[in-house]
């Protein structure tokens, strides 16, 4: 099967993270195990839609959420699209499949007060890890970049003279994001501390562990979760929620939706408009204050 070339396609052409690729591989293996056991075949290329449908039914009956099932089917669909692209199959058995209905998850951003509490009131050690951790939080909140984008930042991505950072987003699309003055100051402080590490292995990477290797996604998640657990009672405390907070707070302050779209690296306004739901309270205030027919 074309699993190896598919993995290379996801990593190199689609620019998916290693974690995402691993998830795709797991989903494909689960499907392969299912059809091998039920239909005594180990060739995904020759499976038809009714067989795929029986896999979906088995997952529903096992109690797996519709969202998780849709993700697994999406991985399989991506694989079939790849096989079409390289000419291994002529039709995609999932071409007419409709995803299972799911309820929309409400992403609750941090309040401005919660973010300010973390940045201005919590204690960060004045050592390499303390400076790095504060910079990671500042960078997430001031630029809205994704976790994988932060992990992959290089030393050359940052231009302190121009106060900008070059971010490599999805599908290898680059964007330039401005840096606030306090963030530039923290970067300068971090770079001094970084240069004092005993050993630097990944010397082209911006964010390192104290062992001199590139930070990894779970570490970045843990940093955000640990610090925000001290300032917020929200259930989910992650880099993605900090990205939501960045967008929501900008929109609350009257930022243009198109400008926020560019900062976030979204390909369409539809993706950015999700954040307007979080800003509805502020929008109501503006509406009441500005509309000629409102009761002042």
Backbone as numpy.savetxt, mean C-alpha at the origin, in Angstrom:
# Nx Ny Nz CAx CAy CAz Cx Cy Cz
4.51 -25.96 -16.09 3.67 -24.75 -16.09 4.54 -23.49 -16.09
3.89 -22.36 -16.33 4.62 -21.11 -16.50 4.73 -20.33 -15.20
4.79 -21.05 -14.07 4.83 -20.36 -12.78 6.06 -19.46 -12.63
7.22 -19.98 -13.05 8.45 -19.21 -12.87 8.43 -17.92 -13.69
8.03 -18.02 -14.97 7.97 -16.82 -15.81 6.86 -15.88 -15.33
5.80 -16.45 -14.75 4.71 -15.63 -14.19 5.22 -14.82 -13.00
6.01 -15.46 -12.15 6.59 -14.77 -11.00 7.49 -13.63 -11.45
8.31 -13.88 -12.47 9.20 -12.84 -13.01 8.38 -11.70 -13.60
7.27 -12.04 -14.24 6.38 -11.04 -14.83 5.81 -10.13 -13.74
5.37 -10.72 -12.63 4.80 -9.93 -11.53 5.84 -9.02 -10.90
7.04 -9.54 -10.71 8.10 -8.77 -10.06 8.67 -7.68 -10.95
8.97 -8.04 -12.21 9.69 -7.12 -13.08 8.79 -6.21 -13.91
7.71 -6.76 -14.47 6.84 -5.95 -15.32 5.72 -5.26 -14.54
5.11 -5.98 -13.61 4.02 -5.40 -12.84 4.52 -4.65 -11.61
5.79 -4.87 -11.26 6.42 -4.19 -10.13 5.71 -4.47 -8.81
5.21 -5.72 -8.64 4.55 -6.11 -7.40 5.61 -6.39 -6.33
5.23 -6.18 -5.08 6.15 -6.45 -3.99 6.33 -7.96 -3.81
7.40 -8.34 -3.12 7.66 -9.76 -2.87 6.52 -10.39 -2.08
5.95 -9.62 -1.14 4.84 -10.15 -0.33 3.63 -10.46 -1.20
3.32 -9.57 -2.15 2.18 -9.77 -3.04 2.42 -10.98 -3.93
3.62 -11.09 -4.46 3.95 -12.23 -5.32 3.84 -13.55 -4.55
4.30 -13.55 -3.32 4.19 -14.76 -2.49 2.73 -15.13 -2.27
1.88 -14.11 -2.08 0.45 -14.36 -1.89 -0.16 -14.97 -3.14
0.24 -14.47 -4.31 -0.24 -15.01 -5.59 0.17 -16.48 -5.73
1.42 -16.76 -5.38 1.93 -18.13 -5.50 1.15 -19.07 -4.58
0.84 -18.60 -3.37 0.08 -19.41 -2.42 -1.33 -19.69 -2.94
-1.96 -18.65 -3.51 -3.33 -18.81 -4.03 -3.36 -19.80 -5.19
-2.37 -19.71 -6.07 -2.31 -20.64 -7.21 -2.06 -22.07 -6.75
-1.22 -22.22 -5.74 -0.94 -23.56 -5.20 -2.21 -24.15 -4.57
-2.97 -23.31 -3.85 -4.22 -23.78 -3.24 -5.19 -24.27 -4.30
-5.28 -23.52 -5.40 -6.18 -23.93 -6.49 -5.69 -25.22 -7.14
-4.39 -25.30 -7.33 -3.80 -26.50 -7.93 -4.05 -27.73 -7.06
-3.90 -27.56 -5.74 -4.17 -28.67 -4.81 -5.63 -29.11 -4.90
-6.53 -28.11 -5.06 -7.96 -28.42 -5.12 -8.30 -29.24 -6.37
-7.84 -28.77 -7.55 -8.20 -29.47 -8.79 -7.50 -30.82 -8.89
-6.32 -30.93 -8.26 -5.62 -32.22 -8.25 -6.41 -33.24 -7.45
-6.93 -32.79 -6.30 -7.68 -33.70 -5.43 -9.05 -34.05 -6.00
-9.72 -33.05 -6.57 -11.11 -33.27 -7.01 -11.21 -33.78 -8.44
-10.34 -33.28 -9.31 -10.47 -33.61 -10.73 -9.28 -34.42 -11.27
-8.37 -34.75 -10.38 -7.20 -35.56 -10.74 -6.45 -34.98 -11.93
-6.27 -33.68 -11.90 -5.46 -33.01 -12.92 -4.57 -31.99 -12.24
-3.38 -31.83 -12.74 -2.48 -30.82 -12.17 -2.09 -29.78 -13.23
-3.01 -29.58 -14.16 -2.75 -28.62 -15.24 -3.79 -27.49 -15.18
-3.40 -26.36 -14.63 -4.31 -25.22 -14.51 -4.76 -24.75 -15.88
-3.89 -24.85 -16.87 -4.17 -24.33 -18.22 -5.43 -24.94 -18.84
-5.78 -26.18 -18.44 -6.89 -26.89 -19.10 -8.16 -26.93 -18.25
-8.18 -26.16 -17.18 -9.35 -26.15 -16.29 -10.45 -25.26 -16.89
-11.72 -25.66 -16.71 -12.84 -24.86 -17.22 -13.51 -24.09 -16.08
-14.45 -23.22 -16.44 -15.07 -22.36 -15.43 -15.88 -23.15 -14.39
-16.69 -24.17 -14.79 -17.42 -24.94 -13.77 -16.50 -25.53 -12.70
-15.30 -25.92 -13.09 -14.35 -26.46 -12.11 -13.85 -25.35 -11.18
-13.62 -24.19 -11.76 -13.21 -23.04 -10.94 -14.35 -22.66 -10.00
-15.57 -22.71 -10.54 -16.75 -22.38 -9.74 -16.88 -23.32 -8.53
-16.56 -24.57 -8.72 -16.64 -25.52 -7.60 -15.60 -25.19 -6.53
-14.46 -24.66 -6.96 -13.43 -24.20 -6.01 -13.96 -23.02 -5.19
-14.62 -22.10 -5.88 -15.19 -20.93 -5.21 -16.24 -21.37 -4.20
-17.12 -22.30 -4.60 -18.17 -22.80 -3.71 -17.55 -23.45 -2.47
-16.48 -24.22 -2.69 -15.83 -24.89 -1.55 -15.27 -23.87 -0.57
-14.76 -22.74 -1.09 -14.22 -21.70 -0.20 -15.34 -21.00 0.56
-16.48 -20.78 -0.11 -17.64 -20.17 0.55 -18.11 -21.08 1.68
-18.21 -22.36 1.39 -18.68 -23.33 2.39 -17.71 -23.48 3.56
-16.45 -23.18 3.31 -15.46 -23.28 4.39 -15.51 -22.08 5.33
-16.31 -21.06 4.96 -16.45 -19.88 5.81 -15.50 -18.74 5.48
-14.73 -18.88 4.39 -13.82 -17.81 3.99 -14.62 -16.60 3.54
-14.16 -15.41 3.88 -14.89 -14.20 3.54 -14.91 -13.97 2.03
-15.95 -13.29 1.55 -16.05 -12.98 0.12 -14.86 -12.17 -0.36
-14.37 -11.29 0.49 -13.22 -10.46 0.12 -11.99 -11.32 -0.12
-11.76 -12.29 0.75 -10.60 -13.18 0.61 -10.74 -14.07 -0.63
-11.97 -14.53 -0.85 -12.22 -15.38 -2.02 -11.96 -14.58 -3.30
-12.46 -13.36 -3.34 -12.25 -12.51 -4.53 -10.76 -12.28 -4.78
-10.00 -12.14 -3.71 -8.56 -11.93 -3.88 -7.91 -13.15 -4.49
-8.28 -14.34 -4.02 -7.72 -15.57 -4.54 -8.10 -15.78 -6.02
-9.36 -15.51 -6.35 -9.81 -15.65 -7.74 -9.11 -14.62 -8.62
-8.88 -13.43 -8.08 -8.17 -12.39 -8.83 -6.75 -12.84 -9.17
-6.10 -13.52 -8.24 -4.74 -14.04 -8.50 -4.78 -15.05 -9.63
-5.78 -15.92 -9.62 -5.92 -16.91 -10.68 -6.22 -16.24 -12.02
-7.06 -15.22 -11.97 -7.42 -14.48 -13.19 -6.18 -13.79 -13.79
-5.35 -13.24 -12.92 -4.11 -12.59 -13.38 -3.20 -13.62 -14.06
-3.18 -14.83 -13.51 -2.36 -15.89 -14.11 -2.89 -16.26 -15.49
-4.21 -16.38 -15.63 -4.79 -16.71 -16.94 -4.54 -15.59 -17.96
-4.60 -14.35 -17.52 -4.32 -13.23 -18.42 -2.87 -13.29 -18.90
-1.99 -13.70 -18.00 -0.58 -13.86 -18.37 -0.42 -14.97 -19.40
-1.12 -16.10 -19.19 -1.04 -17.22 -20.14 -1.57 -16.82 -21.51
-2.61 -15.97 -21.51 -3.13 -15.45 -22.78 -2.07 -14.60 -23.47
-1.42 -13.78 -22.67 -0.41 -12.85 -23.21 0.75 -13.59 -23.87
1.17 -14.72 -23.29 2.31 -15.44 -23.85 1.86 -16.55 -24.81
0.55 -16.63 -25.05 0.02 -17.56 -26.05 -0.13 -19.00 -25.62
-0.15 -19.24 -24.30 -0.28 -20.62 -23.81 -1.74 -21.09 -23.79
-2.67 -20.15 -23.72 -4.09 -20.49 -23.80 -4.76 -19.53 -24.78
-5.92 -19.91 -25.29 -6.63 -19.07 -26.26 -7.80 -18.32 -25.64
-8.33 -18.85 -24.54 -9.43 -18.17 -23.85 -9.21 -18.21 -22.35
-9.69 -17.18 -21.68 -9.58 -17.10 -20.22 -10.88 -17.62 -19.61
-10.86 -18.72 -18.86 -12.09 -19.27 -18.29 -12.76 -18.34 -17.28
-12.02 -17.33 -16.83 -12.58 -16.39 -15.85 -13.02 -15.06 -16.49
-13.04 -15.01 -17.82 -13.33 -13.75 -18.51 -14.71 -13.18 -18.19
-15.68 -14.04 -17.89 -17.04 -13.56 -17.60 -17.41 -13.72 -16.13
-16.44 -14.02 -15.32 -16.70 -14.21 -13.88 -17.00 -12.88 -13.20
-17.99 -12.88 -12.33 -18.34 -11.70 -11.55 -17.94 -11.93 -10.10
-17.25 -10.95 -9.54 -16.77 -11.08 -8.17 -17.93 -11.17 -7.18
-17.71 -11.86 -6.07 -18.71 -11.95 -5.02 -18.90 -10.59 -4.37
-20.10 -10.31 -3.94 -20.40 -9.01 -3.32 -19.71 -8.91 -1.96
-19.16 -7.74 -1.71 -18.50 -7.49 -0.42 -18.98 -6.16 0.14
-18.96 -6.06 1.45 -19.31 -4.80 2.09 -18.06 -3.92 2.09
-18.25 -2.63 1.87 -17.11 -1.73 1.82 -16.53 -1.52 3.21
-15.21 -1.70 3.30 -14.54 -1.50 4.57 -14.32 0.00 4.79
-14.71 0.47 5.96 -14.52 1.89 6.28 -13.14 2.08 6.89
-12.32 2.84 6.22 -10.98 3.13 6.72 -11.06 4.40 7.56
-10.82 4.28 8.84 -10.90 5.44 9.74 -9.52 6.04 9.90
-9.32 7.25 9.40 -7.99 7.86 9.51 -7.70 8.33 10.92
-6.43 8.54 11.22 -6.06 9.16 12.49 -6.54 10.60 12.48
-6.87 11.12 13.62 -7.21 12.54 13.70 -5.91 13.35 13.65
-6.04 14.63 13.36 -4.85 15.49 13.34 -4.21 15.50 14.72
-5.05 15.49 15.75 -4.54 15.50 17.12 -3.74 14.25 17.44
-4.20 13.10 16.95 -3.48 11.85 17.19 -2.10 11.86 16.53
-2.05 12.37 15.30 -0.77 12.42 14.59 0.18 13.39 15.29
-0.35 14.56 15.70 0.49 15.54 16.37 0.99 15.03 17.72
0.16 14.23 18.39 0.58 13.65 19.67 1.78 12.74 19.46
1.71 11.92 18.41 2.83 11.01 18.13 4.09 11.78 17.80
3.97 12.77 16.93 5.16 13.49 16.44 5.72 14.50 17.45
4.84 15.10 18.25 5.30 16.19 19.12 5.39 15.84 20.61
4.70 14.77 21.02 4.66 14.48 22.46 5.30 13.15 22.84
5.31 12.18 21.94 5.93 10.90 22.26 7.46 11.02 22.23
8.12 10.18 23.00 9.58 10.23 23.08 10.22 9.34 22.02
11.10 9.92 21.24 11.91 9.17 20.28 13.36 9.25 20.75
13.99 8.10 20.90 15.39 8.09 21.34 16.25 8.86 20.33
17.27 9.53 20.85 18.16 10.30 19.97 19.30 9.42 19.46
18.92 8.22 18.97 19.90 7.32 18.37 19.43 6.98 16.95
20.15 6.10 16.28 19.83 5.80 14.88 18.39 5.35 14.71
17.95 4.37 15.50 16.60 3.83 15.33 15.53 4.84 15.69
15.77 5.63 16.74 14.80 6.64 17.14 14.60 7.70 16.07
15.72 8.18 15.52 15.66 9.20 14.45 15.01 8.62 13.21
15.40 7.37 12.86 14.81 6.72 11.68 13.31 6.54 11.83
12.87 6.07 12.99 11.45 5.82 13.22 10.63 7.10 13.11
11.14 8.18 13.67 10.41 9.45 13.58 10.35 9.92 12.13
11.44 9.75 11.40 11.46 10.17 9.99 10.46 9.35 9.17
10.37 8.06 9.45 9.42 7.21 8.72 7.99 7.73 8.93
7.65 8.05 10.17 6.30 8.56 10.47 6.08 9.91 9.80
7.07 10.80 9.90 6.95 12.12 9.28 6.79 12.01 7.77
7.55 11.11 7.16 7.51 10.96 5.71 6.16 10.41 5.24
5.65 9.41 5.96 4.32 8.88 5.63 3.27 9.99 5.70
3.29 10.74 6.78 2.24 11.72 7.01 2.37 12.96 6.12
3.59 13.30 5.74 3.78 14.52 4.95 3.78 14.28 3.44
3.90 13.02 3.02 3.92 12.73 1.58 2.82 11.77 1.13
2.28 10.96 2.06 1.23 10.01 1.69 1.74 8.83 0.88
3.04 8.55 0.92 3.56 7.44 0.11 3.13 6.09 0.69
3.16 5.08 -0.16 2.81 3.72 0.24 3.99 3.10 1.00
3.68 2.04 1.75 4.72 1.36 2.53 5.83 0.83 1.64
5.47 0.14 0.55 6.50 -0.44 -0.33 7.31 0.67 -1.00
6.68 1.82 -1.27 7.40 2.95 -1.87 8.45 3.48 -0.91
8.10 3.54 0.37 9.05 4.02 1.37 10.21 3.04 1.51
9.90 1.76 1.57 10.93 0.72 1.72 11.93 0.78 0.57
11.45 1.07 -0.64 12.30 1.05 -1.83 13.01 2.38 -2.11
12.80 3.40 -1.28 13.46 4.68 -1.52 14.97 4.52 -1.48
15.63 5.22 -2.40 17.08 5.18 -2.45 17.64 6.52 -1.94
18.93 6.53 -1.63 19.56 7.78 -1.19 19.39 8.87 -2.24
19.49 8.46 -3.51 19.38 9.42 -4.60 17.94 9.88 -4.84
16.97 9.25 -4.15 15.57 9.65 -4.32 15.30 11.01 -3.68
16.13 11.35 -2.69 15.91 12.57 -1.92 16.79 13.70 -2.44
16.16 14.85 -2.68 16.89 16.05 -3.07 16.64 17.12 -2.02
17.59 17.26 -1.11 17.41 18.20 -0.01 17.45 19.65 -0.47
18.19 19.93 -1.53 18.27 21.30 -2.05 16.92 21.74 -2.60
16.28 20.87 -3.36 14.97 21.19 -3.93 13.80 20.85 -3.00
14.13 20.19 -1.88 13.11 19.77 -0.91 12.05 18.89 -1.59
12.54 17.84 -2.28 11.63 16.91 -2.96 12.12 15.48 -2.77
11.20 14.53 -2.99 11.56 13.12 -2.99 10.95 12.48 -4.24
11.75 11.69 -4.94 11.28 10.99 -6.13 10.79 9.61 -5.71
9.52 9.34 -5.99 8.88 8.10 -5.55 8.58 7.22 -6.77
8.96 5.95 -6.67 8.65 4.99 -7.72 7.39 4.24 -7.30
6.28 4.52 -7.99 5.00 3.95 -7.61 4.64 2.71 -8.39
3.35 2.41 -8.40 2.86 1.23 -9.12 3.15 1.35 -10.61
3.42 0.22 -11.23 3.71 0.13 -12.66 4.91 1.01 -13.04
5.85 1.12 -12.10 7.09 1.89 -12.34 6.84 3.35 -12.70
5.75 3.90 -12.23 5.43 5.30 -12.51 6.08 6.20 -11.46
6.91 7.11 -11.92 7.61 8.01 -11.00 6.79 9.27 -10.74
6.90 9.79 -9.53 6.30 11.09 -9.22 7.22 11.83 -8.25
7.18 13.14 -8.31 7.98 13.99 -7.43 7.06 14.57 -6.37
7.42 14.35 -5.11 6.59 14.83 -3.99 7.40 15.85 -3.18
6.81 17.02 -2.90 7.53 18.03 -2.11 7.71 17.61 -0.66
8.80 18.07 -0.06 9.09 17.77 1.34 8.93 19.04 2.19
8.30 18.90 3.33 8.15 20.03 4.24 9.48 20.29 4.95
9.69 21.52 5.38 10.95 21.91 6.01 11.31 21.04 7.22
10.36 20.75 8.14 10.71 19.90 9.29 11.17 18.50 8.86
10.60 17.99 7.77 10.98 16.66 7.28 12.40 16.70 6.70
12.72 17.77 5.99 14.07 17.94 5.44 15.08 17.96 6.58
14.73 18.62 7.67 15.64 18.69 8.82 15.85 17.31 9.45
14.76 16.54 9.54 14.87 15.20 10.12 15.68 14.28 9.19
15.50 14.45 7.88 16.28 13.65 6.93 17.77 13.94 7.10
18.12 15.20 7.22 19.52 15.59 7.39 20.10 14.96 8.65
19.32 14.98 9.73 19.76 14.39 10.99 19.91 12.87 10.86
18.97 12.26 10.14 19.01 10.81 9.94 20.22 10.40 9.12
20.54 11.16 8.07 21.66 10.82 7.20 22.99 10.85 7.97
23.11 11.78 8.91 24.32 11.83 9.75 24.42 10.57 10.60
23.30 10.20 11.21 23.26 9.00 12.05 23.48 7.74 11.22
22.93 7.72 10.01 23.07 6.58 9.11 24.53 6.36 8.74
25.24 7.47 8.50 26.65 7.38 8.10 27.54 6.85 9.23
27.02 6.88 10.46 27.80 6.43 11.61 27.59 4.95 11.93
26.76 4.26 11.13 26.55 2.83 11.34 27.86 2.08 11.14
28.06 1.04 11.93 29.30 0.27 11.84 29.46 -0.39 10.47
28.34 -0.88 9.93 28.40 -1.56 8.64 27.16 -1.22 7.82
27.37 -0.89 6.56 26.26 -0.62 5.66 26.37 -1.57 4.48
25.39 -2.44 4.36 25.39 -3.42 3.27 24.63 -2.89 2.05
23.41 -2.44 2.28 22.60 -1.88 1.18 22.84 -0.37 1.11
24.03 -0.01 0.60 24.46 1.38 0.68 23.68 2.35 -0.20
22.89 1.85 -1.14 22.12 2.74 -2.01 20.71 3.00 -1.46
20.32 2.28 -0.41 18.97 2.37 0.13 18.90 3.43 1.23
17.81 4.20 1.26 17.66 5.27 2.26 17.42 4.71 3.66
16.38 3.89 3.81 16.03 3.41 5.15 16.65 2.04 5.43
17.47 2.01 6.48 18.19 0.79 6.85 17.85 0.34 8.27
18.13 -0.91 8.55 18.11 -1.38 9.93 19.45 -1.01 10.54
19.60 -1.22 11.85 20.88 -0.87 12.49 22.00 -1.82 12.04
21.61 -2.92 11.36 22.62 -3.84 10.81 23.07 -3.41 9.41
22.48 -2.31 8.91 22.92 -1.79 7.62 22.24 -2.40 6.41
21.14 -3.13 6.64 20.40 -3.70 5.51 19.08 -2.97 5.34
18.48 -3.11 4.17 17.23 -2.42 3.85 16.12 -2.81 4.83
15.35 -1.82 5.28 14.22 -2.13 6.15 13.21 -2.97 5.37
12.42 -3.76 6.08 11.44 -4.62 5.44 10.03 -4.17 5.84
9.04 -4.60 5.07 7.68 -4.08 5.22 7.08 -4.36 6.59
7.33 -5.55 7.15 6.76 -5.85 8.46 7.36 -4.97 9.56
8.63 -4.62 9.42 9.27 -3.72 10.39 8.62 -2.34 10.32
8.40 -1.85 9.12 7.78 -0.53 8.94 6.36 -0.53 9.53
5.63 -1.63 9.29 4.28 -1.74 9.86 4.35 -1.70 11.39
5.30 -2.43 11.95 5.43 -2.51 13.41 5.77 -1.15 14.01
6.59 -0.38 13.33 6.95 0.96 13.82 5.71 1.83 13.93
4.91 1.86 12.88 3.69 2.68 12.89 2.72 2.18 13.95
2.52 0.88 14.00 1.56 0.31 14.95 1.98 0.58 16.40
3.28 0.41 16.70 3.76 0.59 18.07 3.59 2.02 18.56
3.98 2.98 17.74 3.90 4.37 18.17 2.46 4.86 18.25
1.64 4.51 17.26 0.26 5.01 17.25 -0.61 4.28 18.28
-0.17 3.12 18.75 -0.89 2.44 19.83 -0.82 3.25 21.12
0.17 4.11 21.23 0.33 4.96 22.41 -0.50 6.23 22.33
-1.06 6.51 21.14 -1.79 7.77 20.97 -3.20 7.60 20.42
-3.52 6.38 19.96 -4.82 6.17 19.31 -5.45 4.87 19.78
-6.78 4.91 19.93 -7.53 3.71 20.33 -8.14 3.01 19.12
-7.84 3.50 17.93 -8.40 2.90 16.72 -7.91 1.46 16.57
-8.77 0.63 15.99 -8.45 -0.79 15.85 -7.27 -0.99 14.90
-7.31 -0.32 13.76 -6.25 -0.49 12.77 -5.29 0.69 12.80
-4.01 0.37 12.99 -2.97 1.40 13.04 -1.84 0.94 12.13
-1.82 1.45 10.92 -0.89 0.95 9.91 -0.40 2.08 9.01
0.64 1.83 8.21 1.09 2.82 7.23 -0.03 3.25 6.29
-0.91 2.31 5.93 -2.00 2.65 5.01 -2.99 3.62 5.65
-3.24 3.48 6.95 -4.12 4.41 7.65 -3.47 5.79 7.72
-2.15 5.82 7.85 -1.43 7.10 7.86 -1.53 7.76 6.48
-1.51 6.95 5.43 -1.71 7.47 4.06 -3.12 8.05 3.92
-4.10 7.35 4.48 -5.47 7.86 4.49 -5.54 9.19 5.23
-4.84 9.26 6.35 -4.85 10.47 7.17 -4.27 11.65 6.40
-3.17 11.42 5.70 -2.54 12.44 4.86 -3.55 13.03 3.88
-4.23 12.15 3.14 -5.18 12.61 2.12 -6.38 13.30 2.75
-6.91 12.71 3.80 -8.10 13.26 4.46 -7.83 14.64 5.04
-6.71 14.79 5.71 -6.39 16.07 6.34 -6.15 17.16 5.30
-5.52 16.80 4.17 -5.34 17.77 3.10 -6.69 18.24 2.55
-7.58 17.28 2.30 -8.90 17.62 1.77 -9.70 18.44 2.77
-9.55 18.11 4.06 -10.24 18.88 5.10 -9.81 20.34 5.10
-8.55 20.56 4.72 -8.02 21.93 4.69 -8.26 22.62 3.35
-9.03 21.97 2.48 -9.41 22.60 1.22 -8.51 22.30 0.04
-7.65 21.30 0.16 -6.76 20.96 -0.97 -7.57 20.47 -2.16
-7.07 20.76 -3.36 -7.73 20.34 -4.60 -7.61 18.83 -4.76
-8.71 18.19 -5.17 -8.74 16.74 -5.30 -7.71 16.25 -6.31
-7.54 16.99 -7.42 -6.57 16.59 -8.43 -5.14 16.65 -7.89
-4.87 17.66 -7.05 -3.53 17.79 -6.46 -3.25 16.61 -5.53
-4.26 16.22 -4.73 -4.10 15.09 -3.82 -3.90 13.80 -4.62
-4.61 13.69 -5.73 -4.47 12.52 -6.63 -3.02 12.39 -7.09
-2.41 13.49 -7.51 -1.04 13.46 -7.99 -0.06 13.10 -6.87
-0.30 13.66 -5.68 0.58 13.38 -4.55 0.53 11.91 -4.15
-0.66 11.32 -4.24 -0.83 9.92 -3.85 -0.34 8.95 -4.92
-0.21 9.43 -6.15 0.22 8.55 -7.24 -0.91 7.71 -7.78
-2.15 8.20 -7.67 -3.29 7.48 -8.22 -3.39 7.71 -9.73
-3.83 6.70 -10.45 -3.96 6.82 -11.90 -5.29 7.46 -12.30
-6.26 7.43 -11.38 -7.56 8.02 -11.70 -8.14 8.72 -10.48
-9.05 9.66 -10.71 -9.68 10.38 -9.61 -10.55 9.46 -8.77
-11.09 8.41 -9.39 -11.98 7.50 -8.67 -11.31 6.94 -7.42
-10.03 6.61 -7.54 -9.30 6.06 -6.40 -9.14 7.09 -5.29
-8.95 8.34 -5.68 -8.75 9.41 -4.70 -10.06 9.81 -4.04
-11.16 9.69 -4.76 -12.45 10.13 -4.24 -12.89 9.34 -3.01
-12.28 8.18 -2.78 -12.57 7.42 -1.57 -12.35 8.29 -0.34
-11.33 9.13 -0.39 -10.96 9.92 0.77 -11.94 11.06 1.03
-12.75 11.41 0.05 -13.72 12.49 0.27 -14.79 12.03 1.23
-15.03 10.71 1.34 -16.02 10.21 2.29 -15.58 10.50 3.72
-14.28 10.41 3.95 -13.76 10.71 5.28 -13.86 12.20 5.60
-13.98 13.02 4.57 -14.00 14.46 4.76 -15.42 15.03 4.73
-16.42 14.19 4.76 -17.78 14.65 4.58 -18.20 15.64 5.66
-17.74 15.48 6.90 -18.08 16.42 7.97 -17.58 17.81 7.64
-16.32 17.88 7.16 -15.76 19.18 6.80 -16.47 19.76 5.58
-16.81 18.88 4.63 -17.52 19.35 3.44 -18.88 19.94 3.81
-19.55 19.33 4.77 -20.85 19.85 5.24 -20.70 21.24 5.85
-19.62 21.42 6.61 -19.37 22.73 7.22 -19.17 23.80 6.15
-18.36 23.45 5.13 -18.10 24.39 4.03 -19.39 24.68 3.28
-20.18 23.64 3.04 -21.43 23.78 2.30 -22.40 24.72 3.02
-22.57 24.50 4.32 -23.49 25.33 5.10 -23.01 26.77 5.18
-21.70 26.92 5.31 -21.12 28.26 5.45 -21.19 29.05 4.15
-21.02 28.36 3.02 -20.88 29.06 1.74 -22.14 29.16 0.90
-23.10 28.25 1.09 -24.26 28.23 0.19 -25.23 29.38 0.50
-25.70 30.08 -0.56 -26.59 31.24 -0.39 -27.88 30.92 0.38
-28.36 29.69 0.27 -29.65 29.34 0.88 -29.51 28.75 2.27
-28.28 28.62 2.76 -28.12 28.05 4.10 -28.51 29.07 5.15
-28.95 28.58 6.30 -29.32 29.46 7.41 -28.08 29.77 8.23
-27.63 30.99 8.08 -26.40 31.41 8.75 -26.63 31.55 10.25
